[in-house]
């Protein structure tokens, strides 16, 4: 009997074909294994290595290098609280204290008594303008307060069958996206009841490689080499050396 179910191993075997370098599949493969088991066991890493035809030592090296891979059991739901500079300045340490107290643990990766929750502190998650923020399972949550943490825990406990993997879409910050908030001249949410559960704004669509769907304004057309279709204004014409085509200034009659 294998540590990973057959359908997960089949999925992992298909991953290398999606990457120019087959070994690039190691991280998504480990991610699939962790999704399935909750953490990466030695047996699971060995099976990932076999499925990808990679050296087991290489797979284990990747798994132990990245902190987002867990080698020990964690809670069913995991808080990744950012405590980097922007979030720290906006109260991340108080958020960590509150998470710790709310789920009843004393240190990172300790699992709550009911097996539901654990937490860790992480480096910048790239949403500094909405600090303090965190990732909870696979979603981002912004402008954190102790009340929001309590609400999230209550919702998670009350959910009958919470989706194990709601997808990788990030949550939308309360008060709209960053541009809206900057336009409004405020970094505060529009409403204290605003939800932080909708996806981030879509990036500009790309039609082809490097081409935006809304094209940049056309450059001036060139008719020939170095010639613009809308000619520059003509310079004053010269008839001879140092002579202008126009009339010379009047000379005094007696000169
Ligand atoms: S410092 Fe927390 S998201 Fe960047």
PDB file of C-alpha atoms and ligand atoms in Angstrom:
ATOM      1  CA  UNK A   1       0.000   0.000   0.000  1.00  0.00           C
ATOM      2  CA  UNK A   2       1.303   3.409  -0.970  1.00  0.00           C
ATOM      3  CA  UNK A   3       1.249   6.559   1.111  1.00  0.00           C
ATOM      4  CA  UNK A   4      -0.313   8.510  -1.755  1.00  0.00           C
ATOM      5  CA  UNK A   5      -3.459   7.285  -3.509  1.00  0.00           C
ATOM      6  CA  UNK A   6      -3.191   6.106  -7.101  1.00  0.00           C
ATOM      7  CA  UNK A   7      -5.030   9.076  -8.588  1.00  0.00           C
ATOM      8  CA  UNK A   8      -2.600  11.518  -6.935  1.00  0.00           C
ATOM      9  CA  UNK A   9       0.379   9.546  -8.216  1.00  0.00           C
ATOM     10  CA  UNK A  10      -1.162   9.569 -11.718  1.00  0.00           C
ATOM     11  CA  UNK A  11      -1.567  13.324 -11.467  1.00  0.00           C
ATOM     12  CA  UNK A  12       2.050  13.718 -10.361  1.00  0.00           C
ATOM     13  CA  UNK A  13       3.299  11.597 -13.275  1.00  0.00           C
ATOM     14  CA  UNK A  14       1.608  13.957 -15.718  1.00  0.00           C
ATOM     15  CA  UNK A  15       3.228  17.065 -14.261  1.00  0.00           C
ATOM     16  CA  UNK A  16       6.696  16.922 -15.912  1.00  0.00           C
ATOM     17  CA  UNK A  17       5.121  17.237 -19.372  1.00  0.00           C
ATOM     18  CA  UNK A  18       3.876  20.689 -18.420  1.00  0.00           C
ATOM     19  CA  UNK A  19       7.333  22.140 -17.775  1.00  0.00           C
ATOM     20  CA  UNK A  20      10.331  22.792 -20.034  1.00  0.00           C
ATOM     21  CA  UNK A  21      12.515  21.216 -17.345  1.00  0.00           C
ATOM     22  CA  UNK A  22      10.816  18.058 -16.008  1.00  0.00           C
ATOM     23  CA  UNK A  23      12.376  18.491 -12.580  1.00  0.00           C
ATOM     24  CA  UNK A  24      10.430  21.760 -12.240  1.00  0.00           C
ATOM     25  CA  UNK A  25       7.440  19.558 -11.473  1.00  0.00           C
ATOM     26  CA  UNK A  26       8.840  18.711  -8.065  1.00  0.00           C
ATOM     27  CA  UNK A  27       7.207  21.626  -6.252  1.00  0.00           C
ATOM     28  CA  UNK A  28       3.666  21.168  -7.618  1.00  0.00           C
ATOM     29  CA  UNK A  29       4.072  17.449  -7.023  1.00  0.00           C
ATOM     30  CA  UNK A  30       5.027  17.989  -3.391  1.00  0.00           C
ATOM     31  CA  UNK A  31       2.171  20.432  -3.097  1.00  0.00           C
ATOM     32  CA  UNK A  32      -0.270  17.785  -4.315  1.00  0.00           C
ATOM     33  CA  UNK A  33       1.137  15.295  -1.830  1.00  0.00           C
ATOM     34  CA  UNK A  34       0.846  17.783   1.010  1.00  0.00           C
ATOM     35  CA  UNK A  35      -2.695  18.652   0.011  1.00  0.00           C
ATOM     36  CA  UNK A  36      -3.586  15.001   0.206  1.00  0.00           C
ATOM     37  CA  UNK A  37      -1.857  14.081   3.455  1.00  0.00           C
ATOM     38  CA  UNK A  38      -1.680  17.384   5.296  1.00  0.00           C
ATOM     39  CA  UNK A  39       2.109  17.117   5.561  1.00  0.00           C
ATOM     40  CA  UNK A  40       4.969  15.404   3.742  1.00  0.00           C
ATOM     41  CA  UNK A  41       5.990  12.059   5.140  1.00  0.00           C
ATOM     42  CA  UNK A  42       9.266  10.357   4.110  1.00  0.00           C
ATOM     43  CA  UNK A  43       7.218   7.709   2.288  1.00  0.00           C
ATOM     44  CA  UNK A  44       5.292  10.342   0.376  1.00  0.00           C
ATOM     45  CA  UNK A  45       8.509  12.104  -0.685  1.00  0.00           C
ATOM     46  CA  UNK A  46       9.947   8.786  -1.860  1.00  0.00           C
ATOM     47  CA  UNK A  47       6.843   8.107  -3.922  1.00  0.00           C
ATOM     48  CA  UNK A  48       6.963  11.603  -5.411  1.00  0.00           C
ATOM     49  CA  UNK A  49      10.588  11.017  -6.389  1.00  0.00           C
ATOM     50  CA  UNK A  50       9.722   7.690  -8.011  1.00  0.00           C
ATOM     51  CA  UNK A  51       6.757   9.153  -9.887  1.00  0.00           C
ATOM     52  CA  UNK A  52       8.918  11.976 -11.244  1.00  0.00           C
ATOM     53  CA  UNK A  53      11.940   9.727 -11.801  1.00  0.00           C
ATOM     54  CA  UNK A  54      14.059  12.016  -9.659  1.00  0.00           C
ATOM     55  CA  UNK A  55      16.628  11.353  -6.992  1.00  0.00           C
ATOM     56  CA  UNK A  56      14.884  11.017  -3.591  1.00  0.00           C
ATOM     57  CA  UNK A  57      17.567  13.207  -2.041  1.00  0.00           C
ATOM     58  CA  UNK A  58      16.748  16.020  -4.448  1.00  0.00           C
ATOM     59  CA  UNK A  59      13.033  15.817  -3.654  1.00  0.00           C
ATOM     60  CA  UNK A  60      13.720  15.818   0.070  1.00  0.00           C
ATOM     61  CA  UNK A  61      16.090  18.754  -0.361  1.00  0.00           C
ATOM     62  CA  UNK A  62      13.327  20.799  -1.989  1.00  0.00           C
ATOM     63  CA  UNK A  63      10.803  19.801   0.654  1.00  0.00           C
ATOM     64  CA  UNK A  64      13.097  20.745   3.516  1.00  0.00           C
ATOM     65  CA  UNK A  65      14.235  24.027   1.925  1.00  0.00           C
ATOM     66  CA  UNK A  66      10.834  25.679   1.512  1.00  0.00           C
ATOM     67  CA  UNK A  67       9.000  26.518   4.689  1.00  0.00           C
ATOM     68  CA  UNK A  68       5.611  26.138   3.005  1.00  0.00           C
ATOM     69  CA  UNK A  69       6.171  22.398   2.955  1.00  0.00           C
ATOM     70  CA  UNK A  70       5.434  20.807   6.295  1.00  0.00           C
ATOM     71  CA  UNK A  71       7.301  17.731   7.416  1.00  0.00           C
ATOM     72  CA  UNK A  72       5.284  17.350  10.614  1.00  0.00           C
ATOM     73  CA  UNK A  73       1.507  17.248  11.023  1.00  0.00           C
ATOM     74  CA  UNK A  74      -0.194  20.617  11.202  1.00  0.00           C
ATOM     75  CA  UNK A  75      -3.768  21.597  11.922  1.00  0.00           C
ATOM     76  CA  UNK A  76      -6.460  20.959   9.345  1.00  0.00           C
ATOM     77  CA  UNK A  77      -6.546  24.736   8.885  1.00  0.00           C
ATOM     78  CA  UNK A  78      -3.346  26.714   9.016  1.00  0.00           C
ATOM     79  CA  UNK A  79      -2.692  30.401   9.627  1.00  0.00           C
ATOM     80  CA  UNK A  80       0.283  31.910   7.782  1.00  0.00           C
ATOM     81  CA  UNK A  81       0.585  35.298   9.483  1.00  0.00           C
ATOM     82  CA  UNK A  82       2.940  37.748   7.821  1.00  0.00           C
ATOM     83  CA  UNK A  83       5.223  39.418  10.352  1.00  0.00           C
ATOM     84  CA  UNK A  84       7.465  41.215   7.896  1.00  0.00           C
ATOM     85  CA  UNK A  85       8.076  44.945   8.116  1.00  0.00           C
ATOM     86  CA  UNK A  86       4.839  46.480   6.812  1.00  0.00           C
ATOM     87  CA  UNK A  87       2.665  44.035   8.678  1.00  0.00           C
ATOM     88  CA  UNK A  88       4.766  44.327  11.840  1.00  0.00           C
ATOM     89  CA  UNK A  89       4.351  48.098  11.777  1.00  0.00           C
ATOM     90  CA  UNK A  90       0.594  47.638  11.492  1.00  0.00           C
ATOM     91  CA  UNK A  91       0.185  45.250  14.400  1.00  0.00           C
ATOM     92  CA  UNK A  92       1.096  41.794  13.087  1.00  0.00           C
ATOM     93  CA  UNK A  93       2.604  40.752  16.409  1.00  0.00           C
ATOM     94  CA  UNK A  94      -0.684  41.454  18.164  1.00  0.00           C
ATOM     95  CA  UNK A  95      -2.442  39.403  15.483  1.00  0.00           C
ATOM     96  CA  UNK A  96      -0.075  36.496  16.115  1.00  0.00           C
ATOM     97  CA  UNK A  97      -0.698  36.763  19.856  1.00  0.00           C
ATOM     98  CA  UNK A  98      -4.426  36.744  19.254  1.00  0.00           C
ATOM     99  CA  UNK A  99      -4.294  33.742  16.899  1.00  0.00           C
ATOM    100  CA  UNK A 100      -2.182  31.854  19.420  1.00  0.00           C
ATOM    101  CA  UNK A 101      -4.596  32.601  22.233  1.00  0.00           C
ATOM    102  CA  UNK A 102      -7.709  31.974  20.120  1.00  0.00           C
ATOM    103  CA  UNK A 103      -6.662  28.495  18.981  1.00  0.00           C
ATOM    104  CA  UNK A 104      -5.007  27.617  22.284  1.00  0.00           C
ATOM    105  CA  UNK A 105      -1.412  26.966  21.259  1.00  0.00           C
ATOM    106  CA  UNK A 106       1.880  28.313  22.530  1.00  0.00           C
ATOM    107  CA  UNK A 107       4.205  28.045  19.560  1.00  0.00           C
ATOM    108  CA  UNK A 108       4.277  27.826  15.763  1.00  0.00           C
ATOM    109  CA  UNK A 109       3.149  24.542  14.197  1.00  0.00           C
ATOM    110  CA  UNK A 110       1.701  23.319  17.470  1.00  0.00           C
ATOM    111  CA  UNK A 111      -1.706  21.837  16.687  1.00  0.00           C
ATOM    112  CA  UNK A 112      -4.776  22.917  18.622  1.00  0.00           C
ATOM    113  CA  UNK A 113      -6.378  20.350  20.941  1.00  0.00           C
ATOM    114  CA  UNK A 114      -9.176  19.625  18.460  1.00  0.00           C
ATOM    115  CA  UNK A 115      -6.706  19.156  15.609  1.00  0.00           C
ATOM    116  CA  UNK A 116      -8.345  21.974  13.679  1.00  0.00           C
ATOM    117  CA  UNK A 117      -5.790  24.798  13.742  1.00  0.00           C
ATOM    118  CA  UNK A 118      -2.130  25.682  13.750  1.00  0.00           C
ATOM    119  CA  UNK A 119      -0.168  28.758  12.774  1.00  0.00           C
ATOM    120  CA  UNK A 120       3.192  29.998  11.679  1.00  0.00           C
ATOM    121  CA  UNK A 121       4.793  33.359  11.057  1.00  0.00           C
ATOM    122  CA  UNK A 122       5.889  33.947   7.481  1.00  0.00           C
ATOM    123  CA  UNK A 123       7.805  36.515   5.484  1.00  0.00           C
ATOM    124  CA  UNK A 124       6.189  39.086   3.188  1.00  0.00           C
ATOM    125  CA  UNK A 125       3.282  37.644   1.217  1.00  0.00           C
ATOM    126  CA  UNK A 126       3.253  40.523  -1.252  1.00  0.00           C
ATOM    127  CA  UNK A 127       0.191  42.384  -0.005  1.00  0.00           C
ATOM    128  CA  UNK A 128       1.912  44.973   2.162  1.00  0.00           C
ATOM    129  CA  UNK A 129      -0.593  47.725   1.331  1.00  0.00           C
ATOM    130  CA  UNK A 130      -3.269  45.740   3.185  1.00  0.00           C
ATOM    131  CA  UNK A 131      -1.192  45.050   6.283  1.00  0.00           C
ATOM    132  CA  UNK A 132      -1.586  43.367   8.607  1.00  0.00           C
ATOM    133  CA  UNK A 133      -2.521  40.380   6.500  1.00  0.00           C
ATOM    134  CA  UNK A 134      -2.253  36.626   6.456  1.00  0.00           C
ATOM    135  CA  UNK A 135      -2.958  33.561   4.410  1.00  0.00           C
ATOM    136  CA  UNK A 136      -5.453  31.154   5.935  1.00  0.00           C
ATOM    137  CA  UNK A 137      -5.390  27.837   4.096  1.00  0.00           C
ATOM    138  CA  UNK A 138      -5.398  29.022   0.479  1.00  0.00           C
ATOM    139  CA  UNK A 139      -6.917  32.466   0.856  1.00  0.00           C
ATOM    140  CA  UNK A 140      -5.520  35.852   1.779  1.00  0.00           C
ATOM    141  CA  UNK A 141      -7.164  37.993   4.452  1.00  0.00           C
ATOM    142  CA  UNK A 142      -6.402  41.663   4.774  1.00  0.00           C
ATOM    143  CA  UNK A 143      -6.550  44.516   7.296  1.00  0.00           C
ATOM    144  CA  UNK A 144      -6.683  42.002  10.122  1.00  0.00           C
ATOM    145  CA  UNK A 145      -8.165  42.711  13.504  1.00  0.00           C
ATOM    146  CA  UNK A 146      -8.722  40.372  16.459  1.00  0.00           C
ATOM    147  CA  UNK A 147     -12.441  40.444  15.668  1.00  0.00           C
ATOM    148  CA  UNK A 148     -11.798  39.227  12.123  1.00  0.00           C
ATOM    149  CA  UNK A 149      -9.667  36.387  13.436  1.00  0.00           C
ATOM    150  CA  UNK A 150     -12.425  35.372  15.860  1.00  0.00           C
ATOM    151  CA  UNK A 151     -15.023  35.497  13.102  1.00  0.00           C
ATOM    152  CA  UNK A 152     -12.883  33.385  10.786  1.00  0.00           C
ATOM    153  CA  UNK A 153     -12.313  30.751  13.447  1.00  0.00           C
ATOM    154  CA  UNK A 154     -16.014  30.657  14.301  1.00  0.00           C
ATOM    155  CA  UNK A 155     -16.970  30.307  10.631  1.00  0.00           C
ATOM    156  CA  UNK A 156     -14.438  27.532  10.123  1.00  0.00           C
ATOM    157  CA  UNK A 157     -15.597  25.617  13.160  1.00  0.00           C
ATOM    158  CA  UNK A 158     -19.230  26.080  12.196  1.00  0.00           C
ATOM    159  CA  UNK A 159     -18.807  24.970   8.606  1.00  0.00           C
ATOM    160  CA  UNK A 160     -20.404  21.589   8.039  1.00  0.00           C
ATOM    161  CA  UNK A 161     -18.026  20.505   5.332  1.00  0.00           C
ATOM    162  CA  UNK A 162     -15.545  23.267   4.501  1.00  0.00           C
ATOM    163  CA  UNK A 163     -13.926  22.803   1.103  1.00  0.00           C
ATOM    164  CA  UNK A 164     -10.529  21.247   1.585  1.00  0.00           C
ATOM    165  CA  UNK A 165      -9.037  23.246  -1.232  1.00  0.00           C
ATOM    166  CA  UNK A 166     -11.101  26.260  -2.287  1.00  0.00           C
ATOM    167  CA  UNK A 167      -8.603  27.086  -4.995  1.00  0.00           C
ATOM    168  CA  UNK A 168      -5.630  29.340  -5.236  1.00  0.00           C
ATOM    169  CA  UNK A 169      -7.576  32.544  -5.814  1.00  0.00           C
ATOM    170  CA  UNK A 170      -6.581  35.242  -3.397  1.00  0.00           C
ATOM    171  CA  UNK A 171      -9.128  37.177  -1.452  1.00  0.00           C
ATOM    172  CA  UNK A 172     -10.035  40.690  -2.495  1.00  0.00           C
ATOM    173  CA  UNK A 173      -9.148  43.331   0.049  1.00  0.00           C
ATOM    174  CA  UNK A 174     -12.000  45.122   1.751  1.00  0.00           C
ATOM    175  CA  UNK A 175     -12.618  48.551   0.315  1.00  0.00           C
ATOM    176  CA  UNK A 176     -11.828  47.455  -3.229  1.00  0.00           C
ATOM    177  CA  UNK A 177      -8.586  46.865  -4.982  1.00  0.00           C
ATOM    178  CA  UNK A 178      -5.426  48.846  -4.394  1.00  0.00           C
ATOM    179  CA  UNK A 179      -6.109  51.292  -7.236  1.00  0.00           C
ATOM    180  CA  UNK A 180      -9.561  52.110  -5.904  1.00  0.00           C
ATOM    181  CA  UNK A 181      -8.228  52.699  -2.438  1.00  0.00           C
ATOM    182  CA  UNK A 182      -5.406  54.866  -3.670  1.00  0.00           C
ATOM    183  CA  UNK A 183      -7.888  56.867  -5.773  1.00  0.00           C
ATOM    184  CA  UNK A 184     -10.026  57.341  -2.699  1.00  0.00           C
ATOM    185  CA  UNK A 185      -6.983  58.518  -0.777  1.00  0.00           C
ATOM    186  CA  UNK A 186      -7.574  56.008   1.977  1.00  0.00           C
ATOM    187  CA  UNK A 187      -6.117  52.713   3.080  1.00  0.00           C
ATOM    188  CA  UNK A 188      -9.072  51.940   5.276  1.00  0.00           C
ATOM    189  CA  UNK A 189     -11.875  49.567   4.367  1.00  0.00           C
ATOM    190  CA  UNK A 190     -15.055  51.192   3.042  1.00  0.00           C
ATOM    191  CA  UNK A 191     -17.108  49.289   5.517  1.00  0.00           C
ATOM    192  CA  UNK A 192     -16.283  47.373   8.637  1.00  0.00           C
ATOM    193  CA  UNK A 193     -18.598  44.627   7.401  1.00  0.00           C
ATOM    194  CA  UNK A 194     -16.890  44.365   4.061  1.00  0.00           C
ATOM    195  CA  UNK A 195     -15.911  40.796   3.263  1.00  0.00           C
ATOM    196  CA  UNK A 196     -12.415  39.769   2.293  1.00  0.00           C
ATOM    197  CA  UNK A 197     -13.427  36.706   0.362  1.00  0.00           C
ATOM    198  CA  UNK A 198     -13.597  37.748  -3.260  1.00  0.00           C
ATOM    199  CA  UNK A 199     -10.790  37.304  -5.769  1.00  0.00           C
ATOM    200  CA  UNK A 200      -8.140  39.846  -6.577  1.00  0.00           C
ATOM    201  CA  UNK A 201      -8.798  42.057  -9.610  1.00  0.00           C
ATOM    202  CA  UNK A 202      -7.986  40.376 -12.894  1.00  0.00           C
ATOM    203  CA  UNK A 203      -4.642  41.235 -14.413  1.00  0.00           C
ATOM    204  CA  UNK A 204      -4.664  42.775 -17.898  1.00  0.00           C
ATOM    205  CA  UNK A 205      -5.504  40.096 -20.442  1.00  0.00           C
ATOM    206  CA  UNK A 206      -2.779  38.999 -22.738  1.00  0.00           C
ATOM    207  CA  UNK A 207      -3.751  38.119 -26.282  1.00  0.00           C
ATOM    208  CA  UNK A 208      -0.404  36.671 -27.207  1.00  0.00           C
ATOM    209  CA  UNK A 209       3.034  36.588 -25.798  1.00  0.00           C
ATOM    210  CA  UNK A 210       3.836  40.068 -24.617  1.00  0.00           C
ATOM    211  CA  UNK A 211       0.759  41.607 -26.260  1.00  0.00           C
ATOM    212  CA  UNK A 212      -1.859  43.407 -24.252  1.00  0.00           C
ATOM    213  CA  UNK A 213      -5.516  43.145 -25.294  1.00  0.00           C
ATOM    214  CA  UNK A 214      -5.852  46.938 -25.180  1.00  0.00           C
ATOM    215  CA  UNK A 215      -3.025  48.030 -27.456  1.00  0.00           C
ATOM    216  CA  UNK A 216      -0.772  50.945 -26.843  1.00  0.00           C
ATOM    217  CA  UNK A 217      -1.356  53.989 -29.068  1.00  0.00           C
ATOM    218  CA  UNK A 218       0.104  53.545 -32.538  1.00  0.00           C
ATOM    219  CA  UNK A 219       3.509  55.084 -33.100  1.00  0.00           C
ATOM    220  CA  UNK A 220       3.809  57.661 -35.895  1.00  0.00           C
ATOM    221  CA  UNK A 221       3.905  55.873 -39.265  1.00  0.00           C
ATOM    222  CA  UNK A 222       7.092  55.892 -41.201  1.00  0.00           C
ATOM    223  CA  UNK A 223       6.834  56.144 -44.982  1.00  0.00           C
ATOM    224  CA  UNK A 224      10.456  55.478 -45.715  1.00  0.00           C
ATOM    225  CA  UNK A 225      13.644  55.196 -43.831  1.00  0.00           C
ATOM    226  CA  UNK A 226      13.757  58.029 -41.389  1.00  0.00           C
ATOM    227  CA  UNK A 227      10.767  59.771 -42.979  1.00  0.00           C
ATOM    228  CA  UNK A 228       7.628  60.471 -41.002  1.00  0.00           C
ATOM    229  CA  UNK A 229       4.221  60.377 -42.720  1.00  0.00           C
ATOM    230  CA  UNK A 230       3.332  63.720 -41.193  1.00  0.00           C
ATOM    231  CA  UNK A 231       6.277  65.871 -42.268  1.00  0.00           C
ATOM    232  CA  UNK A 232       7.985  68.291 -40.015  1.00  0.00           C
ATOM    233  CA  UNK A 233       7.393  71.970 -40.793  1.00  0.00           C
ATOM    234  CA  UNK A 234       9.620  73.116 -43.652  1.00  0.00           C
ATOM    235  CA  UNK A 235      12.728  75.030 -42.683  1.00  0.00           C
ATOM    236  CA  UNK A 236      13.139  78.512 -44.125  1.00  0.00           C
ATOM    237  CA  UNK A 237      14.349  78.166 -47.733  1.00  0.00           C
ATOM    238  CA  UNK A 238      17.752  79.434 -48.638  1.00  0.00           C
ATOM    239  CA  UNK A 239      18.377  80.615 -52.204  1.00  0.00           C
ATOM    240  CA  UNK A 240      22.083  81.029 -51.978  1.00  0.00           C
ATOM    241  CA  UNK A 241      24.795  81.001 -49.425  1.00  0.00           C
ATOM    242  CA  UNK A 242      23.734  83.224 -46.629  1.00  0.00           C
ATOM    243  CA  UNK A 243      20.827  84.596 -48.672  1.00  0.00           C
ATOM    244  CA  UNK A 244      17.243  84.214 -47.636  1.00  0.00           C
ATOM    245  CA  UNK A 245      14.473  83.750 -50.194  1.00  0.00           C
ATOM    246  CA  UNK A 246      12.382  86.365 -48.511  1.00  0.00           C
ATOM    247  CA  UNK A 247      12.983  90.058 -48.876  1.00  0.00           C
ATOM    248  CA  UNK A 248      15.899  91.476 -46.997  1.00  0.00           C
ATOM    249  CA  UNK A 249      15.178  94.017 -44.351  1.00  0.00           C
ATOM    250  CA  UNK A 250      14.880  97.476 -45.763  1.00  0.00           C
ATOM    251  CA  UNK A 251      18.130  99.383 -45.989  1.00  0.00           C
ATOM    252  CA  UNK A 252      18.298 103.008 -45.364  1.00  0.00           C
ATOM    253  CA  UNK A 253      17.961 104.911 -48.599  1.00  0.00           C
ATOM    254  CA  UNK A 254      21.074 106.913 -47.984  1.00  0.00           C
ATOM    255  CA  UNK A 255      23.294 103.970 -47.070  1.00  0.00           C
TER     256      UNK A 255
HETATM  257  S1  LIG B   1       5.063  42.848   4.893  1.00  0.00           S
HETATM  258 FE1  LIG B   1       3.261  41.652   5.172  1.00  0.00          FE
HETATM  259  S2  LIG B   1       2.548  41.363   3.140  1.00  0.00           S
HETATM  260 FE2  LIG B   1       4.402  42.452   2.880  1.00  0.00          FE
END
